[in-house]
Tab-separated table of C-alpha atoms and ligand atoms in Angstrom:
chain	number	residue	atom	x	y	z
F	1	UNK	CA	-44.806	2.304	142.008
F	2	UNK	CA	-43.342	-0.979	140.866
F	3	UNK	CA	-43.936	-3.333	143.724
F	4	UNK	CA	-43.611	-6.740	142.117
F	5	UNK	CA	-40.461	-8.267	143.488
F	6	UNK	CA	-40.286	-10.516	140.469
F	7	UNK	CA	-36.534	-10.705	140.518
F	8	UNK	CA	-34.981	-13.549	142.491
F	9	UNK	CA	-31.659	-12.314	143.869
F	10	UNK	CA	-31.055	-14.546	146.908
F	11	UNK	CA	-27.481	-15.391	145.958
F	12	UNK	CA	-26.639	-11.721	145.244
F	13	UNK	CA	-27.965	-10.787	148.667
F	14	UNK	CA	-25.905	-13.484	150.417
F	15	UNK	CA	-22.706	-12.489	148.658
F	16	UNK	CA	-23.265	-8.776	149.224
F	17	UNK	CA	-24.027	-9.365	152.920
F	18	UNK	CA	-20.687	-11.157	153.250
F	19	UNK	CA	-18.958	-8.454	151.227
F	20	UNK	CA	-20.116	-5.806	153.677
F	21	UNK	CA	-18.162	-7.509	156.443
F	22	UNK	CA	-15.043	-7.666	154.272
F	23	UNK	CA	-14.876	-4.383	152.354
F	24	UNK	CA	-16.127	-0.878	153.235
F	25	UNK	CA	-19.757	-0.791	152.129
F	26	UNK	CA	-19.235	-4.176	150.496
F	27	UNK	CA	-17.615	-2.727	147.389
F	28	UNK	CA	-14.349	-1.537	145.906
F	29	UNK	CA	-15.891	1.557	144.288
F	30	UNK	CA	-18.743	3.412	146.044
F	31	UNK	CA	-21.376	3.831	143.315
F	32	UNK	CA	-21.603	0.049	142.877
F	33	UNK	CA	-23.340	-0.247	146.251
F	34	UNK	CA	-26.657	1.160	144.882
F	35	UNK	CA	-26.893	3.557	147.842
F	36	UNK	CA	-28.501	6.379	145.889
F	37	UNK	CA	-31.190	4.170	144.323
F	38	UNK	CA	-31.819	1.963	147.344
F	39	UNK	CA	-32.254	-1.781	147.223
F	40	UNK	CA	-29.529	-4.333	146.850
F	41	UNK	CA	-26.828	-4.303	144.214
F	42	UNK	CA	-26.767	-7.379	142.017
F	43	UNK	CA	-23.601	-9.435	142.024
F	44	UNK	CA	-22.314	-10.302	138.567
F	45	UNK	CA	-21.251	-13.719	137.411
F	46	UNK	CA	-20.342	-13.084	133.768
F	47	UNK	CA	-20.699	-10.662	130.891
F	48	UNK	CA	-20.955	-11.130	127.112
F	49	UNK	CA	-21.836	-8.724	124.304
F	50	UNK	CA	-24.665	-6.444	125.463
F	51	UNK	CA	-25.585	-8.686	128.397
F	52	UNK	CA	-24.710	-9.444	131.964
F	53	UNK	CA	-25.733	-12.398	134.111
F	54	UNK	CA	-25.964	-12.235	137.870
F	55	UNK	CA	-25.107	-15.004	140.330
F	56	UNK	CA	-28.794	-16.028	140.491
F	57	UNK	CA	-28.833	-16.609	136.736
F	58	UNK	CA	-30.831	-13.492	135.782
F	59	UNK	CA	-29.922	-11.893	132.458
F	60	UNK	CA	-29.931	-8.121	131.890
F	61	UNK	CA	-29.346	-5.812	128.948
F	62	UNK	CA	-26.436	-3.684	130.131
F	63	UNK	CA	-26.176	0.093	129.665
F	64	UNK	CA	-23.226	0.590	132.003
F	65	UNK	CA	-20.642	-1.353	130.027
F	66	UNK	CA	-18.259	-1.446	132.993
F	67	UNK	CA	-18.591	2.379	133.017
F	68	UNK	CA	-17.528	2.780	129.410
F	69	UNK	CA	-14.744	0.403	128.419
F	70	UNK	CA	-17.056	-2.253	126.922
F	71	UNK	CA	-17.777	-0.164	123.812
F	72	UNK	CA	-17.311	-3.165	121.499
F	73	UNK	CA	-19.498	-5.319	123.724
F	74	UNK	CA	-18.354	-7.303	126.753
F	75	UNK	CA	-15.770	-10.042	126.298
F	76	UNK	CA	-15.456	-9.457	122.548
F	77	UNK	CA	-14.112	-12.695	121.043
F	78	UNK	CA	-11.258	-10.927	119.240
F	79	UNK	CA	-10.179	-9.115	122.421
F	80	UNK	CA	-10.329	-12.353	124.404
F	81	UNK	CA	-8.326	-14.188	121.733
F	82	UNK	CA	-5.652	-11.485	121.617
F	83	UNK	CA	-5.434	-11.529	125.413
F	84	UNK	CA	-5.102	-15.306	125.499
F	85	UNK	CA	-2.148	-15.097	123.107
F	86	UNK	CA	-0.541	-12.265	125.086
F	87	UNK	CA	-1.015	-14.158	128.353
F	88	UNK	CA	1.245	-16.945	127.075
F	89	UNK	CA	4.101	-14.439	126.894
F	90	UNK	CA	3.644	-13.222	130.453
F	91	UNK	CA	1.584	-10.664	132.320
F	92	UNK	CA	4.098	-7.933	133.128
F	93	UNK	CA	7.607	-7.032	132.041
F	94	UNK	CA	8.382	-3.837	133.944
F	95	UNK	CA	10.566	-3.043	130.937
F	96	UNK	CA	9.958	-1.629	127.448
F	97	UNK	CA	7.734	-3.702	125.157
F	98	UNK	CA	6.784	-3.054	121.548
F	99	UNK	CA	3.061	-3.178	122.289
F	100	UNK	CA	3.469	0.184	124.073
F	101	UNK	CA	4.645	1.729	120.786
F	102	UNK	CA	1.704	0.224	118.934
F	103	UNK	CA	-0.925	1.636	121.306
F	104	UNK	CA	0.921	4.967	121.640
F	105	UNK	CA	0.959	5.288	117.860
F	106	UNK	CA	-2.766	4.551	117.672
F	107	UNK	CA	-3.574	7.124	120.359
F	108	UNK	CA	-1.371	9.794	118.734
F	109	UNK	CA	-2.960	9.170	115.338
F	110	UNK	CA	-6.473	9.249	116.788
F	111	UNK	CA	-6.531	12.174	119.222
F	112	UNK	CA	-5.881	15.602	117.635
F	113	UNK	CA	-4.069	17.164	120.640
F	114	UNK	CA	-1.786	14.226	121.388
F	115	UNK	CA	1.734	14.261	119.944
F	116	UNK	CA	3.252	12.236	122.780
F	117	UNK	CA	1.662	10.020	125.406
F	118	UNK	CA	2.411	8.374	128.772
F	119	UNK	CA	0.480	5.294	129.893
F	120	UNK	CA	-0.617	4.820	133.503
F	121	UNK	CA	-3.043	2.411	135.200
F	122	UNK	CA	-6.258	4.367	135.724
F	123	UNK	CA	-8.090	7.562	134.921
F	124	UNK	CA	-7.381	8.838	138.418
F	125	UNK	CA	-3.665	8.391	137.882
F	126	UNK	CA	-3.830	10.118	134.508
F	127	UNK	CA	-5.593	13.143	136.002
F	128	UNK	CA	-3.195	13.339	138.973
F	129	UNK	CA	-0.228	13.296	136.643
F	130	UNK	CA	-1.688	15.788	134.186
F	131	UNK	CA	-2.267	18.267	137.007
F	132	UNK	CA	1.352	17.962	138.102
F	133	UNK	CA	2.382	18.458	134.494
F	134	UNK	CA	0.185	21.561	134.090
F	135	UNK	CA	1.879	23.051	137.127
F	136	UNK	CA	5.394	21.917	136.207
F	137	UNK	CA	5.156	23.304	132.683
F	138	UNK	CA	3.585	26.670	133.507
F	139	UNK	CA	5.252	27.256	136.874
F	140	UNK	CA	1.786	28.198	138.204
F	141	UNK	CA	-0.164	26.414	140.958
F	142	UNK	CA	-3.830	27.315	140.516
F	143	UNK	CA	-6.203	25.187	138.491
F	144	UNK	CA	-9.808	25.652	137.384
F	145	UNK	CA	-12.292	22.772	137.449
F	146	UNK	CA	-16.061	22.659	137.022
F	147	UNK	CA	-18.770	21.745	139.525
F	148	UNK	CA	-19.978	18.187	138.937
F	149	UNK	CA	-16.979	17.207	136.810
F	150	UNK	CA	-15.077	14.178	138.080
F	151	UNK	CA	-11.361	13.728	137.548
F	152	UNK	CA	-10.717	10.720	139.754
F	153	UNK	CA	-10.240	10.607	143.502
F	154	UNK	CA	-6.980	12.534	143.956
F	155	UNK	CA	-7.038	15.174	146.723
F	156	UNK	CA	-6.750	18.229	144.490
F	157	UNK	CA	-9.890	17.326	142.544
F	158	UNK	CA	-12.221	16.526	145.442
F	159	UNK	CA	-13.890	19.893	145.286
F	160	UNK	CA	-17.441	19.921	143.987
F	161	UNK	CA	-16.729	16.629	142.245
F	162	UNK	CA	-19.123	14.453	140.269
F	163	UNK	CA	-19.543	10.660	139.983
F	164	UNK	CA	-19.720	8.823	143.338
F	165	UNK	CA	-19.120	12.062	145.213
F	166	UNK	CA	-22.213	13.622	143.641
F	167	UNK	CA	-24.155	10.397	143.920
F	168	UNK	CA	-23.713	10.187	147.666
F	169	UNK	CA	-24.157	13.927	148.136
F	170	UNK	CA	-20.864	14.049	150.012
F	171	UNK	CA	-19.153	17.348	150.708
F	172	UNK	CA	-15.472	17.535	149.976
F	173	UNK	CA	-14.018	14.392	151.488
F	174	UNK	CA	-12.537	14.278	154.985
F	175	UNK	CA	-8.857	13.436	154.803
F	176	UNK	CA	-8.240	15.985	152.095
F	177	UNK	CA	-6.161	18.770	153.651
F	178	UNK	CA	-7.229	22.319	152.905
F	179	UNK	CA	-3.802	22.921	151.432
F	180	UNK	CA	-4.467	20.269	148.754
F	181	UNK	CA	-7.525	22.056	147.394
F	182	UNK	CA	-6.636	25.666	148.192
F	183	UNK	CA	-5.305	26.091	144.656
F	184	UNK	CA	-8.376	24.494	143.015
F	185	UNK	CA	-10.859	27.081	141.740
F	186	UNK	CA	-14.336	26.024	140.591
F	187	UNK	CA	-16.911	27.365	138.174
F	188	UNK	CA	-20.297	26.118	136.958
F	189	UNK	CA	-20.095	24.098	133.711
F	190	UNK	CA	-21.101	26.043	130.577
F	191	UNK	CA	-20.466	29.371	132.361
F	192	UNK	CA	-17.785	31.295	130.459
F	193	UNK	CA	-18.382	34.467	132.461
F	194	UNK	CA	-17.510	32.659	135.690
F	195	UNK	CA	-14.274	31.406	134.129
F	196	UNK	CA	-13.422	34.878	132.842
F	197	UNK	CA	-13.948	36.240	136.353
F	198	UNK	CA	-11.554	33.655	137.819
F	199	UNK	CA	-8.889	34.606	135.299
F	200	UNK	CA	-9.474	38.305	135.964
F	201	UNK	CA	-9.020	37.715	139.715
F	202	UNK	CA	-5.942	35.515	139.241
F	203	UNK	CA	-4.083	36.844	136.185
F	204	UNK	CA	-1.141	34.694	135.069
F	205	UNK	CA	-1.547	32.531	138.168
F	206	UNK	CA	-3.710	29.752	136.757
F	207	UNK	CA	-1.839	26.745	135.342
F	208	UNK	CA	-4.880	25.670	133.378
F	209	UNK	CA	-8.481	24.623	133.059
F	210	UNK	CA	-9.485	20.957	133.224
F	211	UNK	CA	-12.916	19.660	132.267
F	212	UNK	CA	-14.975	16.816	130.927
F	213	UNK	CA	-15.668	18.259	127.445
F	214	UNK	CA	-19.041	16.530	127.674
F	215	UNK	CA	-19.984	15.774	131.259
F	216	UNK	CA	-20.831	12.208	132.177
F	217	UNK	CA	-20.218	12.290	135.910
F	218	UNK	CA	-23.115	14.590	136.810
F	219	UNK	CA	-25.399	12.831	134.362
F	220	UNK	CA	-25.061	13.517	130.639
F	221	UNK	CA	-24.451	17.252	130.028
F	222	UNK	CA	-23.121	18.395	126.647
F	223	UNK	CA	-21.248	21.694	126.249
F	224	UNK	CA	-23.264	24.692	125.024
F	225	UNK	CA	-22.220	25.971	121.595
F	226	UNK	CA	-19.174	28.205	122.007
F	227	UNK	CA	-18.266	26.994	125.513
F	228	UNK	CA	-15.249	24.883	124.552
F	229	UNK	CA	-14.136	27.501	122.012
F	230	UNK	CA	-14.430	30.178	124.705
F	231	UNK	CA	-12.264	28.183	127.117
F	232	UNK	CA	-9.685	27.739	124.384
F	233	UNK	CA	-9.548	31.499	123.885
F	234	UNK	CA	-9.468	32.459	127.573
F	235	UNK	CA	-6.669	30.023	128.401
F	236	UNK	CA	-4.609	30.968	125.364
F	237	UNK	CA	-4.822	34.676	126.156
F	238	UNK	CA	-3.610	34.125	129.719
F	239	UNK	CA	-0.872	31.624	128.884
F	240	UNK	CA	-2.728	28.876	130.748
F	241	UNK	CA	-3.269	25.314	129.495
F	242	UNK	CA	-6.546	23.753	128.421
F	243	UNK	CA	-6.949	20.116	129.443
F	244	UNK	CA	-9.731	17.827	128.284
F	245	UNK	CA	-10.369	14.932	130.629
F	246	UNK	CA	-11.474	12.430	127.993
F	247	UNK	CA	-11.278	9.394	130.268
F	248	UNK	CA	-14.965	8.858	129.466
F	249	UNK	CA	-15.442	10.663	126.139
F	250	UNK	CA	-12.216	9.473	124.464
F	251	UNK	CA	-12.934	6.986	121.663
F	252	UNK	CA	-16.628	7.261	122.599
F	253	UNK	CA	-18.034	10.549	121.271
F	254	UNK	CA	-15.909	9.949	118.182
F	255	UNK	CA	-12.756	7.934	117.512
F	256	UNK	CA	-10.745	11.084	118.271
F	257	UNK	CA	-12.930	11.909	121.267
F	258	UNK	CA	-14.779	15.123	122.110
F	259	UNK	CA	-11.948	17.196	120.666
F	260	UNK	CA	-12.541	15.654	117.243
F	261	UNK	CA	-16.319	15.946	117.612
F	262	UNK	CA	-16.294	19.621	118.661
F	263	UNK	CA	-13.157	20.619	116.708
F	264	UNK	CA	-11.512	22.284	119.715
F	265	UNK	CA	-7.956	21.181	120.437
F	266	UNK	CA	-6.755	21.289	124.038
F	267	UNK	CA	-3.084	21.351	125.051
F	268	UNK	CA	-3.305	18.146	127.071
F	269	UNK	CA	-5.707	15.226	127.267
F	270	UNK	CA	-6.342	12.428	129.742
F	271	UNK	CA	-7.672	9.043	128.650
F	272	UNK	CA	-8.752	5.828	130.332
F	273	UNK	CA	-11.650	3.385	130.239
F	274	UNK	CA	-11.919	2.471	126.511
F	275	UNK	CA	-8.152	2.533	125.815
F	276	UNK	CA	-7.760	-0.343	128.262
F	277	UNK	CA	-10.493	-2.420	126.633
F	278	UNK	CA	-11.558	-3.590	130.110
F	279	UNK	CA	-8.092	-3.806	131.633
F	280	UNK	CA	-6.650	-1.078	133.879
F	281	UNK	CA	-5.156	1.626	131.648
F	282	UNK	CA	-5.057	5.386	131.751
F	283	UNK	CA	-3.010	7.826	129.698
F	284	UNK	CA	-2.131	11.461	129.425
F	285	UNK	CA	-0.715	13.166	126.418
F	286	UNK	CA	-0.558	16.332	124.413
F	287	UNK	CA	1.812	18.816	122.872
F	288	UNK	CA	5.331	17.436	122.518
F	289	UNK	CA	6.987	20.447	124.188
F	290	UNK	CA	4.769	19.992	127.245
F	291	UNK	CA	5.101	16.191	127.386
F	292	UNK	CA	8.887	16.451	127.267
F	293	UNK	CA	8.661	17.936	130.764
F	294	UNK	CA	7.876	14.387	132.000
F	295	UNK	CA	10.718	12.214	133.379
F	296	UNK	CA	13.037	10.917	132.146
F	297	UNK	CA	12.835	13.339	129.180
F	298	UNK	CA	12.348	16.180	131.658
F	299	UNK	CA	12.246	16.880	135.407
F	300	UNK	CA	8.581	16.104	136.292
F	301	UNK	CA	8.522	12.766	138.080
F	302	UNK	CA	5.851	10.170	137.371
F	303	UNK	CA	6.255	6.389	137.239
F	304	UNK	CA	4.423	3.043	137.449
F	305	UNK	CA	5.410	-0.586	138.062
F	306	UNK	CA	2.625	-2.009	135.897
F	307	UNK	CA	2.318	0.915	133.451
F	308	UNK	CA	2.221	-0.177	129.817
F	309	UNK	CA	1.939	-3.830	130.774
F	310	UNK	CA	1.495	-6.191	127.807
F	311	UNK	CA	-1.983	-7.480	128.717
F	312	UNK	CA	-3.481	-4.021	129.105
F	313	UNK	CA	-1.780	-2.782	125.924
F	314	UNK	CA	-3.131	-5.796	124.019
F	315	UNK	CA	-6.729	-5.241	125.130
F	316	UNK	CA	-6.436	-1.557	124.238
F	317	UNK	CA	-4.925	-2.177	120.810
F	318	UNK	CA	-7.564	-4.743	119.850
F	319	UNK	CA	-10.406	-2.537	121.101
F	320	UNK	CA	-9.190	0.437	119.077
F	321	UNK	CA	-8.760	-1.776	116.009
F	322	UNK	CA	-12.375	-2.875	116.303
F	323	UNK	CA	-13.488	0.755	116.639
F	324	UNK	CA	-11.625	1.697	113.450
F	325	UNK	CA	-13.880	-0.516	111.354
F	326	UNK	CA	-16.182	1.425	109.015
F	327	UNK	CA	-19.539	2.553	110.388
F	328	UNK	CA	-18.904	1.895	114.077
F	329	UNK	CA	-19.676	5.423	115.283
F	330	UNK	CA	-22.676	5.752	112.941
F	331	UNK	CA	-24.023	2.568	114.448
F	332	UNK	CA	-23.494	3.804	118.019
F	333	UNK	CA	-25.213	7.092	117.159
F	334	UNK	CA	-28.161	5.389	115.476
F	335	UNK	CA	-28.780	2.844	118.238
F	336	UNK	CA	-28.354	5.341	121.054
F	337	UNK	CA	-30.628	7.901	119.402
F	338	UNK	CA	-33.290	5.249	119.014
F	339	UNK	CA	-32.875	4.335	122.672
F	340	UNK	CA	-32.959	7.829	124.194
F	341	UNK	CA	-35.653	9.024	121.778
F	342	UNK	CA	-37.815	6.077	122.802
F	343	UNK	CA	-37.151	6.550	126.526
F	344	UNK	CA	-38.045	10.256	126.445
F	345	UNK	CA	-41.197	9.493	124.460
F	346	UNK	CA	-42.264	6.701	126.813
F	347	UNK	CA	-41.703	8.946	129.829
F	348	UNK	CA	-43.657	11.874	128.360
F	349	UNK	CA	-46.534	9.658	127.200
F	350	UNK	CA	-46.871	8.584	130.804
F	351	UNK	CA	-46.929	12.141	132.091
F	352	UNK	CA	-43.375	12.403	133.403
F	353	UNK	CA	-41.302	15.544	132.993
F	354	UNK	CA	-37.983	14.539	131.488
F	355	UNK	CA	-35.127	15.824	129.371
F	356	UNK	CA	-32.104	14.131	127.907
F	357	UNK	CA	-30.044	13.317	124.883
F	358	UNK	CA	-27.037	11.521	123.511
F	359	UNK	CA	-23.836	11.956	121.588
F	360	UNK	CA	-22.693	8.783	119.902
F	361	UNK	CA	-22.855	5.945	122.451
F	362	UNK	CA	-23.186	8.176	125.548
F	363	UNK	CA	-26.632	9.190	126.799
F	364	UNK	CA	-28.664	10.413	129.727
F	365	UNK	CA	-32.177	11.235	130.891
F	366	UNK	CA	-33.073	13.481	133.838
F	367	UNK	CA	-36.458	13.540	135.566
F	368	UNK	CA	-36.466	17.322	135.239
F	369	UNK	CA	-37.860	19.849	132.776
F	370	UNK	CA	-34.385	20.981	131.765
F	371	UNK	CA	-32.537	22.198	129.913
F	372	UNK	CA	-29.654	20.919	132.044
F	373	UNK	CA	-26.586	23.099	131.490
F	374	UNK	CA	-24.707	22.282	134.680
F	375	UNK	CA	-24.691	20.365	137.948
F	376	UNK	CA	-27.094	22.801	139.655
F	377	UNK	CA	-29.658	22.079	136.938
F	378	UNK	CA	-28.989	18.332	137.148
F	379	UNK	CA	-29.722	18.359	140.871
F	380	UNK	CA	-33.294	19.487	140.133
F	381	UNK	CA	-34.014	15.991	138.835
F	382	UNK	CA	-36.586	13.961	140.811
F	383	UNK	CA	-34.159	11.521	142.431
F	384	UNK	CA	-36.909	9.592	144.144
F	385	UNK	CA	-38.556	8.918	140.829
F	386	UNK	CA	-35.205	7.969	139.320
F	387	UNK	CA	-34.700	5.368	142.068
F	388	UNK	CA	-38.066	3.769	141.350
F	389	UNK	CA	-37.390	3.864	137.616
F	390	UNK	CA	-33.992	2.257	138.160
F	391	UNK	CA	-35.445	-0.519	140.320
F	392	UNK	CA	-38.303	-1.095	137.873
F	393	UNK	CA	-35.929	-1.401	134.931
F	394	UNK	CA	-33.754	-3.840	136.867
F	395	UNK	CA	-36.819	-5.980	137.568
F	396	UNK	CA	-37.542	-5.896	133.831
F	397	UNK	CA	-34.039	-7.090	132.952
F	398	UNK	CA	-32.374	-3.774	132.127
F	399	UNK	CA	-29.229	-2.724	133.986
F	400	UNK	CA	-28.866	1.073	134.180
F	401	UNK	CA	-26.226	3.033	136.096
F	402	UNK	CA	-27.409	3.103	139.723
F	403	UNK	CA	-27.310	6.902	139.895
F	404	UNK	CA	-29.045	9.814	138.211
F	405	UNK	CA	-25.617	11.462	138.081
F	406	UNK	CA	-23.968	8.971	135.750
F	407	UNK	CA	-24.225	8.833	131.955
F	408	UNK	CA	-25.385	5.671	130.206
F	409	UNK	CA	-23.418	3.786	127.570
F	410	UNK	CA	-24.322	1.639	124.602
F	411	UNK	CA	-21.999	-0.700	122.737
F	412	UNK	CA	-21.569	-2.105	119.253
F	413	UNK	CA	-23.151	-5.300	120.573
F	414	UNK	CA	-26.534	-3.673	121.295
F	415	UNK	CA	-28.979	-4.678	118.561
F	416	UNK	CA	-32.288	-3.158	117.419
F	417	UNK	CA	-33.982	-6.021	119.255
F	418	UNK	CA	-32.168	-5.108	122.501
F	419	UNK	CA	-33.309	-1.506	122.146
F	420	UNK	CA	-36.907	-2.594	121.427
F	421	UNK	CA	-36.880	-4.816	124.491
F	422	UNK	CA	-35.490	-1.994	126.603
F	423	UNK	CA	-38.181	0.404	125.389
F	424	UNK	CA	-40.917	-2.147	126.070
F	425	UNK	CA	-39.546	-2.519	129.602
F	426	UNK	CA	-39.438	1.272	130.001
F	427	UNK	CA	-43.071	1.635	128.878
F	428	UNK	CA	-44.132	-0.898	131.523
F	429	UNK	CA	-42.099	0.740	134.272
F	430	UNK	CA	-42.935	4.345	133.400
F	431	UNK	CA	-46.673	3.618	133.215
F	432	UNK	CA	-46.603	2.518	136.827
F	433	UNK	CA	-44.156	4.993	138.372
N	1	LIG	C1	-13.860	7.443	135.259
N	1	LIG	C2	-13.292	8.796	135.168
N	1	LIG	C3	-12.102	9.154	135.825
N	1	LIG	C4	-11.395	8.221	136.784
N	1	LIG	O1	-10.943	7.078	136.162
N	1	LIG	P1	-10.643	5.750	137.067
N	1	LIG	O2	-10.089	4.786	136.078
N	1	LIG	O3	-11.964	5.365	137.649
N	1	LIG	O4	-9.658	6.153	138.097
N	1	LIG	C5	-11.575	10.398	135.604
N	1	LIG	N1	-12.182	11.268	134.778
N	1	LIG	C6	-13.328	10.984	134.139
N	1	LIG	C7	-13.940	11.980	133.219
N	1	LIG	C8	-13.936	9.736	134.330
N	1	LIG	O5	-15.095	9.468	133.717
């Protein structure tokens, strides 16, 4: 047990105490409150590269990266410079702007399934809209999602959801009417038989299947070989759509996302996080014939006052440009492998039962024997031990996601020295856990 309260966080505590009187739980997104790991959240002052600084002046190596967007490192000078120039021209037009074409073109060229795209303001919005589109295009209402997968906080998806919902162990949220989720069917991740059974019970009634092609919101869970291919086949045979929610995996597992990595092309894709480069952007896109169902090309309504705004487009464009440079994904893979390999080794050397892995700059470690194929398996992790590990790492200057059920992220700014320092911290913490 790490008992040394070496970290001075007086200012964080003051600010968070005030925040709790002002905002529910003191935060604007639940997982930030550190509820599942206990202790106080730290309040940030600034971020740069691989590091964050809290309001008490403590520095941490960051493996959250604002939940994914900071793949080039926080506050990348080229992104900041591009934003400064864009800011001079105004923050929002609410009218067409050429930057939308530029980012749309980049997304279409990058992501195999996307022939046409619509920008929105968050991943939640993208997933809400894509569900409406699945239903509008097929004329069917039912949808299949997987236990532990998170597709934002819209009503229809709050059934066995991951991320903050899993973290807090909440059941389906109050306020969601039964009617909103009555058409949402669920299956365990990596279980093709369960999906086949759903299609057999509901022939030609399912609009489509939506999933995180590599799960990050129940901890890091990659697809078993053949799983994505199997879903492609099942949906195609039934006339249903396959939708990859790549809000997290897009531009992270590979430049073209999980669909490039695993060579399985869905009909529709949602994006977010990285494409906004730290500003609020989401997107959904896919086959042209399906996308032309969206207004004003077609009858399916979806709109947004700030959608495609010039600042967000600028941050996205610059971030994708940086990612196109040679060797970026090799570097992410190499650094992240070194990190997760070292963490697993340090844990095992100290007698802990762990499993984990990475793909590119996305990683995870469970305090469980594994293998972890789905959310049920993930829940076998020793959450108490994770909490102590999390606290210990924080005390050692390493900021990990404050939940066992969230993936970790590296960036192009993380150096060998950062990884070494992280592993040294982990050896100290794990020896004493
Ligand atoms: C983060 C996330 C979302 C929700 O995106 P927000 O921008 O937080 O609304 C949806 N799907 C997946 C897979 C995510 O990781």
